[in-house]
Amino acid sequence: MEVRSVKMDNLDVLDPLDLELIKLTQDGIDLVPAPFATVAEKLGISEGDVIGRIDALIERGAVRRFGASIGHRTLGIVANAMCVWNVPEDRVEEVGAIMAGFNEVSHCYERPRHPDWEANLYTMIHARTREECERIAHEISRATRISDYRILFSVKEFKKTGVRI
Amino acid sequence: MIDRPKELDLDLADRQLINTIQLDFPLDSRPFRMLGDQIGISEGEVIERLKRLTDLGVIRRIGPILNTNKIGGSSTLVAMRVPEDEIEEVASRINDFGEVSHNYLRPGSYNLWFTISACEKERFHEILSEISGFGYPLLDLPVKHLFKIGVKFDV
């Protein structure tokens, strides 16, 4: 156990160059023919190194993906429903996998229960209308045979940004 | 209530670009040339289209999506029970933390739902304890198991 935790710690620390690389790209790369060359110049390393470092960050999970974030509201995907489900412990794995298989589900997580809060699975459903979200939740319920659920639509968005460092 | 988006005029090439660059942005010295080769347009046209889609708000940015748990940090979802007439003020105090990325009003007994992602564990615990200090009942809901984090929108 000792060895494992030491190893984890090493893996979890970003070296200073990676940190700078993330800071330079997290608000979006420039839309120019060689965007990574621009970053490389600022970091004082080669373009190949920049690309190699991004690959390595993805490989170890520090970067989930490198790509475009979409303004889904602009695309008319305006309904955003968090659906919370009360799933028996022995069915969490099976049910989570089924939920994740739905295209309209962008996120699916297991989270802890609390004494006054029984839900343990959470799905984010995105669609064009509330009715469509409700229909999808109903389909998920039928597919999983989990009937104890609630749809929590967002009534107001106070903040929405990406995670930055 | 119906927030009708302005009409977007997206042709096939726009849609192909949007669908591709969410998950498969080429990590290459000439990524836009590579994308152009895939869908049969020039590098310059790819760049022009991406600039237009950014101006329209369809594309927010092209960059890394971070997992704070893997860079020495921590994250969680918090649900808080706040009286309705205090919600605006409390939401704004919570938004003051740069580490809060999403914050929504939702119906139900726990009505304020927000995420905290901090790149250092100490900072994470500091924020959580400051927010607990506001004095409202809350649920700390960190991820136990991740089944999906996709966020790919097909257009």
Short mmCIF file of C-alpha atoms in Angstrom, two decimals:
data_model
loop_
_atom_site.label_atom_id
_atom_site.label_comp_id
_atom_site.label_asym_id
_atom_site.label_seq_id
_atom_site.Cartn_x
_atom_site.Cartn_y
_atom_site.Cartn_z
CA MET A 1 0.00 0.00 0.00
CA GLU A 2 2.80 2.41 0.88
CA VAL A 3 4.49 1.97 -2.46
CA ARG A 4 1.25 2.40 -4.32
CA SER A 5 0.34 5.66 -2.62
CA VAL A 6 3.80 7.10 -3.26
CA LYS A 7 3.51 6.19 -6.90
CA MET A 8 0.06 7.74 -7.12
CA ASP A 9 1.33 10.97 -5.63
CA ASN A 10 4.10 11.21 -8.17
CA LEU A 11 1.70 10.63 -11.01
CA ASP A 12 -0.73 13.17 -9.66
CA VAL A 13 1.66 16.10 -9.61
CA LEU A 14 1.86 18.23 -12.71
CA ASP A 15 5.35 19.29 -13.62
CA PRO A 16 5.73 23.06 -14.04
CA LEU A 17 5.92 22.86 -17.82
CA ASP A 18 2.70 20.84 -18.04
CA LEU A 19 1.03 23.35 -15.76
CA GLU A 20 2.12 26.21 -18.05
CA LEU A 21 1.01 24.23 -21.10
CA ILE A 22 -2.48 23.81 -19.62
CA LYS A 23 -2.69 27.46 -18.67
CA LEU A 24 -1.72 28.48 -22.20
CA THR A 25 -4.31 26.24 -23.88
CA GLN A 26 -7.26 26.01 -21.48
CA ASP A 27 -9.01 29.08 -22.89
CA GLY A 28 -8.63 27.70 -26.39
CA ILE A 29 -5.81 27.33 -28.89
CA ASP A 30 -5.44 29.93 -31.62
CA LEU A 31 -7.21 29.23 -34.89
CA VAL A 32 -4.05 29.43 -36.99
CA PRO A 33 -2.37 26.80 -39.21
CA ALA A 34 0.15 25.69 -36.56
CA PRO A 35 -1.47 26.37 -33.18
CA PHE A 36 0.89 24.14 -31.20
CA ALA A 37 3.93 25.94 -32.61
CA THR A 38 2.64 29.17 -31.04
CA VAL A 39 2.34 27.41 -27.68
CA ALA A 40 5.77 25.80 -28.10
CA GLU A 41 7.39 29.16 -28.70
CA LYS A 42 5.89 30.60 -25.52
CA LEU A 43 7.07 27.58 -23.50
CA GLY A 44 10.51 27.46 -25.08
CA ILE A 45 10.16 23.82 -26.15
CA SER A 46 9.58 22.17 -29.51
CA GLU A 47 6.22 21.75 -31.19
CA GLY A 48 6.69 17.97 -31.03
CA ASP A 49 7.23 18.22 -27.27
CA VAL A 50 4.01 20.18 -26.84
CA ILE A 51 2.01 17.55 -28.72
CA GLY A 52 3.81 14.73 -26.88
CA ARG A 53 3.04 16.33 -23.51
CA ILE A 54 -0.66 16.72 -24.36
CA ASP A 55 -0.75 13.06 -25.42
CA ALA A 56 0.88 12.06 -22.14
CA LEU A 57 -1.58 14.16 -20.10
CA ILE A 58 -4.47 12.41 -21.86
CA GLU A 59 -2.80 9.03 -21.37
CA ARG A 60 -2.62 9.48 -17.59
CA GLY A 61 -6.10 10.97 -17.33
CA ALA A 62 -5.13 14.49 -16.25
CA VAL A 63 -6.77 15.73 -19.45
CA ARG A 64 -10.05 13.92 -20.18
CA ARG A 65 -9.99 14.96 -23.80
CA PHE A 66 -8.50 17.64 -25.98
CA GLY A 67 -11.12 19.12 -28.22
CA ALA A 68 -13.96 21.55 -28.66
CA SER A 69 -16.39 22.60 -25.97
CA ILE A 70 -19.75 23.25 -27.55
CA GLY A 71 -22.21 25.99 -26.70
CA HIS A 72 -25.13 23.60 -26.72
CA ARG A 73 -27.63 26.34 -25.96
CA THR A 74 -26.69 28.02 -29.20
CA LEU A 75 -27.49 24.77 -30.95
CA GLY A 76 -30.99 24.74 -29.47
CA ILE A 77 -30.18 22.08 -26.87
CA VAL A 78 -31.66 24.25 -24.13
CA ALA A 79 -33.24 21.78 -21.72
CA ASN A 80 -30.87 20.49 -19.09
CA ALA A 81 -32.19 17.94 -16.64
CA MET A 82 -30.38 16.35 -13.78
CA CYS A 83 -32.10 13.09 -13.10
CA VAL A 84 -31.48 11.42 -9.74
CA TRP A 85 -32.15 7.71 -9.24
CA ASN A 86 -32.47 5.47 -6.22
CA VAL A 87 -30.84 2.23 -7.36
CA PRO A 88 -30.34 -0.86 -5.16
CA GLU A 89 -26.64 -1.36 -4.33
CA ASP A 90 -26.42 -4.70 -6.09
CA ARG A 91 -27.71 -3.21 -9.35
CA VAL A 92 -25.58 -0.04 -9.52
CA GLU A 93 -23.00 -1.42 -11.98
CA GLU A 94 -25.57 -2.89 -14.35
CA VAL A 95 -27.92 0.11 -14.24
CA GLY A 96 -25.11 2.68 -14.57
CA ALA A 97 -23.90 0.95 -17.72
CA ILE A 98 -27.38 0.98 -19.27
CA MET A 99 -27.87 4.67 -18.46
CA ALA A 100 -24.47 5.57 -19.91
CA GLY A 101 -25.53 3.92 -23.15
CA PHE A 102 -28.19 6.56 -23.86
CA ASN A 103 -26.97 9.19 -26.34
CA GLU A 104 -28.87 11.98 -24.59
CA VAL A 105 -27.09 11.20 -21.30
CA SER A 106 -23.88 13.23 -21.19
CA HIS A 107 -22.82 12.40 -17.64
CA CYS A 108 -23.61 9.41 -15.45
CA TYR A 109 -22.19 9.07 -11.95
CA GLU A 110 -22.68 7.15 -8.75
CA ARG A 111 -22.61 9.48 -5.73
CA PRO A 112 -23.04 8.71 -2.01
CA ARG A 113 -26.45 8.54 -0.35
CA HIS A 114 -27.20 10.69 2.69
CA PRO A 115 -29.67 10.07 5.56
CA ASP A 116 -32.23 12.44 4.05
CA TRP A 117 -31.22 11.83 0.43
CA GLU A 118 -31.64 8.37 -1.03
CA ALA A 119 -30.57 8.98 -4.63
CA ASN A 120 -27.29 7.37 -5.61
CA LEU A 121 -27.14 7.58 -9.42
CA TYR A 122 -27.09 10.86 -11.33
CA THR A 123 -27.60 11.40 -15.04
CA MET A 124 -27.44 14.65 -16.98
CA ILE A 125 -29.90 14.65 -19.85
CA HIS A 126 -29.69 17.22 -22.64
CA ALA A 127 -32.46 17.82 -25.14
CA ARG A 128 -34.32 20.51 -26.99
CA THR A 129 -37.34 20.60 -24.70
CA ARG A 130 -38.35 19.59 -21.18
CA GLU A 131 -40.85 17.14 -22.60
CA GLU A 132 -38.07 15.42 -24.52
CA CYS A 133 -36.00 15.17 -21.30
CA GLU A 134 -39.00 13.66 -19.52
CA ARG A 135 -39.54 11.17 -22.31
CA ILE A 136 -35.88 10.10 -22.20
CA ALA A 137 -35.97 9.72 -18.41
CA HIS A 138 -39.06 7.56 -18.80
CA GLU A 139 -37.30 5.42 -21.40
CA ILE A 140 -34.32 5.01 -19.08
CA SER A 141 -36.67 4.03 -16.30
CA ARG A 142 -38.25 1.36 -18.47
CA ALA A 143 -34.90 0.06 -19.70
CA THR A 144 -33.48 -0.22 -16.17
CA ARG A 145 -36.70 -1.05 -14.28
CA ILE A 146 -35.81 1.71 -11.79
CA SER A 147 -38.97 3.65 -11.00
CA ASP A 148 -37.77 5.67 -8.02
CA TYR A 149 -36.39 8.78 -9.71
CA ARG A 150 -36.80 12.54 -9.93
CA ILE A 151 -36.05 14.99 -12.69
CA LEU A 152 -34.50 18.21 -11.43
CA PHE A 153 -34.61 20.76 -14.22
CA SER A 154 -32.42 23.80 -13.90
CA VAL A 155 -34.67 26.73 -13.03
CA LYS A 156 -31.84 29.22 -13.25
CA GLU A 157 -28.20 29.10 -14.30
CA PHE A 158 -26.08 31.12 -11.90
CA LYS A 159 -22.77 30.01 -13.36
CA LYS A 160 -21.39 27.76 -16.05
CA THR A 161 -17.72 27.70 -16.99
CA GLY A 162 -15.13 25.05 -17.69
CA VAL A 163 -12.76 23.89 -15.00
CA ARG A 164 -9.67 26.12 -15.09
CA ILE A 165 -6.41 26.17 -13.22
CA MET B 1 -39.96 30.92 -20.99
CA ILE B 2 -39.27 29.56 -24.44
CA ASP B 3 -35.81 30.77 -25.21
CA ARG B 4 -35.77 30.29 -28.94
CA PRO B 5 -32.24 30.30 -30.29
CA LYS B 6 -31.48 32.44 -33.29
CA GLU B 7 -31.58 30.46 -36.49
CA LEU B 8 -28.26 28.86 -37.22
CA ASP B 9 -27.24 28.17 -40.73
CA LEU B 10 -24.98 25.13 -40.45
CA ASP B 11 -24.15 23.21 -43.59
CA LEU B 12 -22.84 19.65 -43.80
CA ALA B 13 -19.17 20.66 -43.51
CA ASP B 14 -19.91 22.73 -40.38
CA ARG B 15 -21.71 19.80 -38.82
CA GLN B 16 -18.96 17.35 -39.72
CA LEU B 17 -16.39 19.67 -38.17
CA ILE B 18 -18.37 20.14 -34.96
CA ASN B 19 -18.98 16.41 -34.58
CA THR B 20 -15.33 15.54 -35.21
CA ILE B 21 -13.49 18.09 -33.11
CA GLN B 22 -15.33 17.37 -29.87
CA LEU B 23 -13.67 13.99 -29.39
CA ASP B 24 -11.15 13.57 -32.20
CA PHE B 25 -9.34 16.85 -32.56
CA PRO B 26 -6.06 15.91 -34.31
CA LEU B 27 -3.01 16.38 -32.11
CA ASP B 28 -0.80 17.21 -35.06
CA SER B 29 1.38 20.11 -36.14
CA ARG B 30 -1.22 21.05 -38.78
CA PRO B 31 -4.50 19.95 -37.17
CA PHE B 32 -6.75 22.05 -39.40
CA ARG B 33 -5.15 20.73 -42.58
CA MET B 34 -5.75 17.22 -41.29
CA LEU B 35 -9.41 18.03 -40.55
CA GLY B 36 -9.76 19.55 -44.01
CA ASP B 37 -8.36 16.40 -45.60
CA GLN B 38 -10.92 14.32 -43.71
CA ILE B 39 -13.90 16.25 -45.01
CA GLY B 40 -12.57 17.48 -48.32
CA ILE B 41 -11.99 21.21 -47.76
CA SER B 42 -8.83 23.30 -47.47
CA GLU B 43 -6.97 24.15 -44.28
CA GLY B 44 -7.85 27.82 -44.75
CA GLU B 45 -11.53 27.01 -45.09
CA VAL B 46 -11.49 24.88 -41.93
CA ILE B 47 -9.99 27.81 -40.01
CA GLU B 48 -12.51 30.29 -41.45
CA ARG B 49 -15.42 28.01 -40.56
CA LEU B 50 -14.14 27.43 -37.03
CA LYS B 51 -13.74 31.19 -36.54
CA ARG B 52 -17.31 31.74 -37.68
CA LEU B 53 -18.64 28.94 -35.45
CA THR B 54 -16.75 30.46 -32.51
CA ASP B 55 -18.24 33.90 -33.22
CA LEU B 56 -21.70 32.33 -33.34
CA GLY B 57 -21.10 30.69 -29.94
CA VAL B 58 -21.44 27.16 -31.31
CA ILE B 59 -17.82 26.46 -30.36
CA ARG B 60 -16.68 27.82 -27.02
CA ARG B 61 -13.03 26.86 -27.27
CA ILE B 62 -10.73 24.11 -28.46
CA GLY B 63 -8.51 22.99 -25.61
CA PRO B 64 -7.93 20.53 -22.78
CA ILE B 65 -10.82 19.38 -20.58
CA LEU B 66 -9.21 18.78 -17.20
CA ASN B 67 -9.73 16.09 -14.61
CA THR B 68 -8.80 17.84 -11.38
CA ASN B 69 -8.78 14.55 -9.47
CA LYS B 70 -5.81 13.43 -11.56
CA ILE B 71 -3.70 16.55 -11.13
CA GLY B 72 -3.54 16.52 -7.37
CA GLY B 73 -6.89 18.23 -6.82
CA SER B 74 -10.41 17.28 -5.79
CA SER B 75 -13.93 17.95 -6.94
CA THR B 76 -17.45 17.44 -5.75
CA LEU B 77 -21.09 18.31 -6.33
CA VAL B 78 -22.83 20.13 -3.50
CA ALA B 79 -26.58 20.43 -2.97
CA MET B 80 -27.60 23.13 -0.53
CA ARG B 81 -30.90 24.05 1.12
CA VAL B 82 -31.30 27.81 0.89
CA PRO B 83 -34.45 29.84 1.65
CA GLU B 84 -35.87 31.21 -1.58
CA ASP B 85 -35.50 34.87 -0.65
CA GLU B 86 -31.78 34.41 0.05
CA ILE B 87 -30.96 32.37 -3.03
CA GLU B 88 -29.60 35.18 -5.22
CA GLU B 89 -27.27 36.44 -2.53
CA VAL B 90 -26.02 32.98 -1.55
CA ALA B 91 -25.55 31.96 -5.22
CA SER B 92 -23.48 35.04 -5.78
CA ARG B 93 -21.30 34.38 -2.71
CA ILE B 94 -20.71 30.85 -4.02
CA ASN B 95 -19.91 32.11 -7.51
CA ASP B 96 -17.20 34.29 -5.99
CA PHE B 97 -15.11 31.15 -5.67
CA GLY B 98 -13.25 30.75 -8.97
CA GLU B 99 -13.20 27.00 -8.28
CA VAL B 100 -17.00 26.80 -8.64
CA SER B 101 -17.63 25.95 -12.29
CA HIS B 102 -21.38 25.23 -12.40
CA ASN B 103 -24.14 26.60 -10.19
CA TYR B 104 -27.86 26.03 -10.74
CA LEU B 105 -31.18 26.63 -9.02
CA ARG B 106 -33.22 23.43 -9.10
CA PRO B 107 -36.60 22.55 -7.61
CA GLY B 108 -36.81 20.58 -4.35
CA SER B 109 -35.73 20.75 -0.74
CA TYR B 110 -32.09 21.05 -1.75
CA ASN B 111 -32.33 23.81 -4.31
CA LEU B 112 -28.85 25.17 -4.99
CA TRP B 113 -26.60 22.75 -6.88
CA PHE B 114 -22.99 23.60 -7.63
CA THR B 115 -19.68 21.93 -8.46
CA ILE B 116 -16.34 22.67 -6.87
CA SER B 117 -13.10 21.67 -8.64
CA ALA B 118 -9.83 22.73 -7.09
CA CYS B 119 -6.36 21.81 -8.26
CA GLU B 120 -5.03 21.40 -4.74
CA LYS B 121 -6.67 19.23 -2.11
CA GLU B 122 -5.96 21.74 0.68
CA ARG B 123 -7.69 24.48 -1.27
CA PHE B 124 -10.62 22.16 -1.96
CA HIS B 125 -11.17 21.44 1.74
CA GLU B 126 -10.77 25.11 2.57
CA ILE B 127 -13.56 26.06 0.13
CA LEU B 128 -15.84 23.28 1.31
CA SER B 129 -15.41 24.31 4.93
CA GLU B 130 -15.95 28.00 4.14
CA ILE B 131 -19.16 27.12 2.31
CA SER B 132 -20.30 24.87 5.17
CA GLY B 133 -19.74 27.90 7.36
CA PHE B 134 -22.56 29.71 5.53
CA GLY B 135 -24.80 27.65 7.82
CA TYR B 136 -27.20 26.06 5.33
CA PRO B 137 -27.82 22.30 5.30
CA LEU B 138 -25.84 20.69 2.50
CA LEU B 139 -25.08 17.37 0.83
CA ASP B 140 -21.50 16.68 -0.23
CA LEU B 141 -21.79 14.41 -3.27
CA PRO B 142 -18.36 13.44 -4.64
CA VAL B 143 -18.23 10.93 -7.49
CA LYS B 144 -17.94 7.34 -6.29
CA HIS B 145 -18.01 5.79 -9.72
CA LEU B 146 -17.92 7.42 -13.13
CA PHE B 147 -19.96 5.67 -15.79
CA LYS B 148 -19.87 8.35 -18.45
CA ILE B 149 -18.55 11.78 -19.09
CA GLY B 150 -19.13 12.29 -22.75
CA VAL B 151 -20.51 15.67 -23.58
CA LYS B 152 -20.55 15.04 -27.25
CA PHE B 153 -23.42 16.69 -29.04
CA ASP B 154 -24.32 15.33 -32.44
CA VAL B 155 -25.41 18.10 -34.77
#
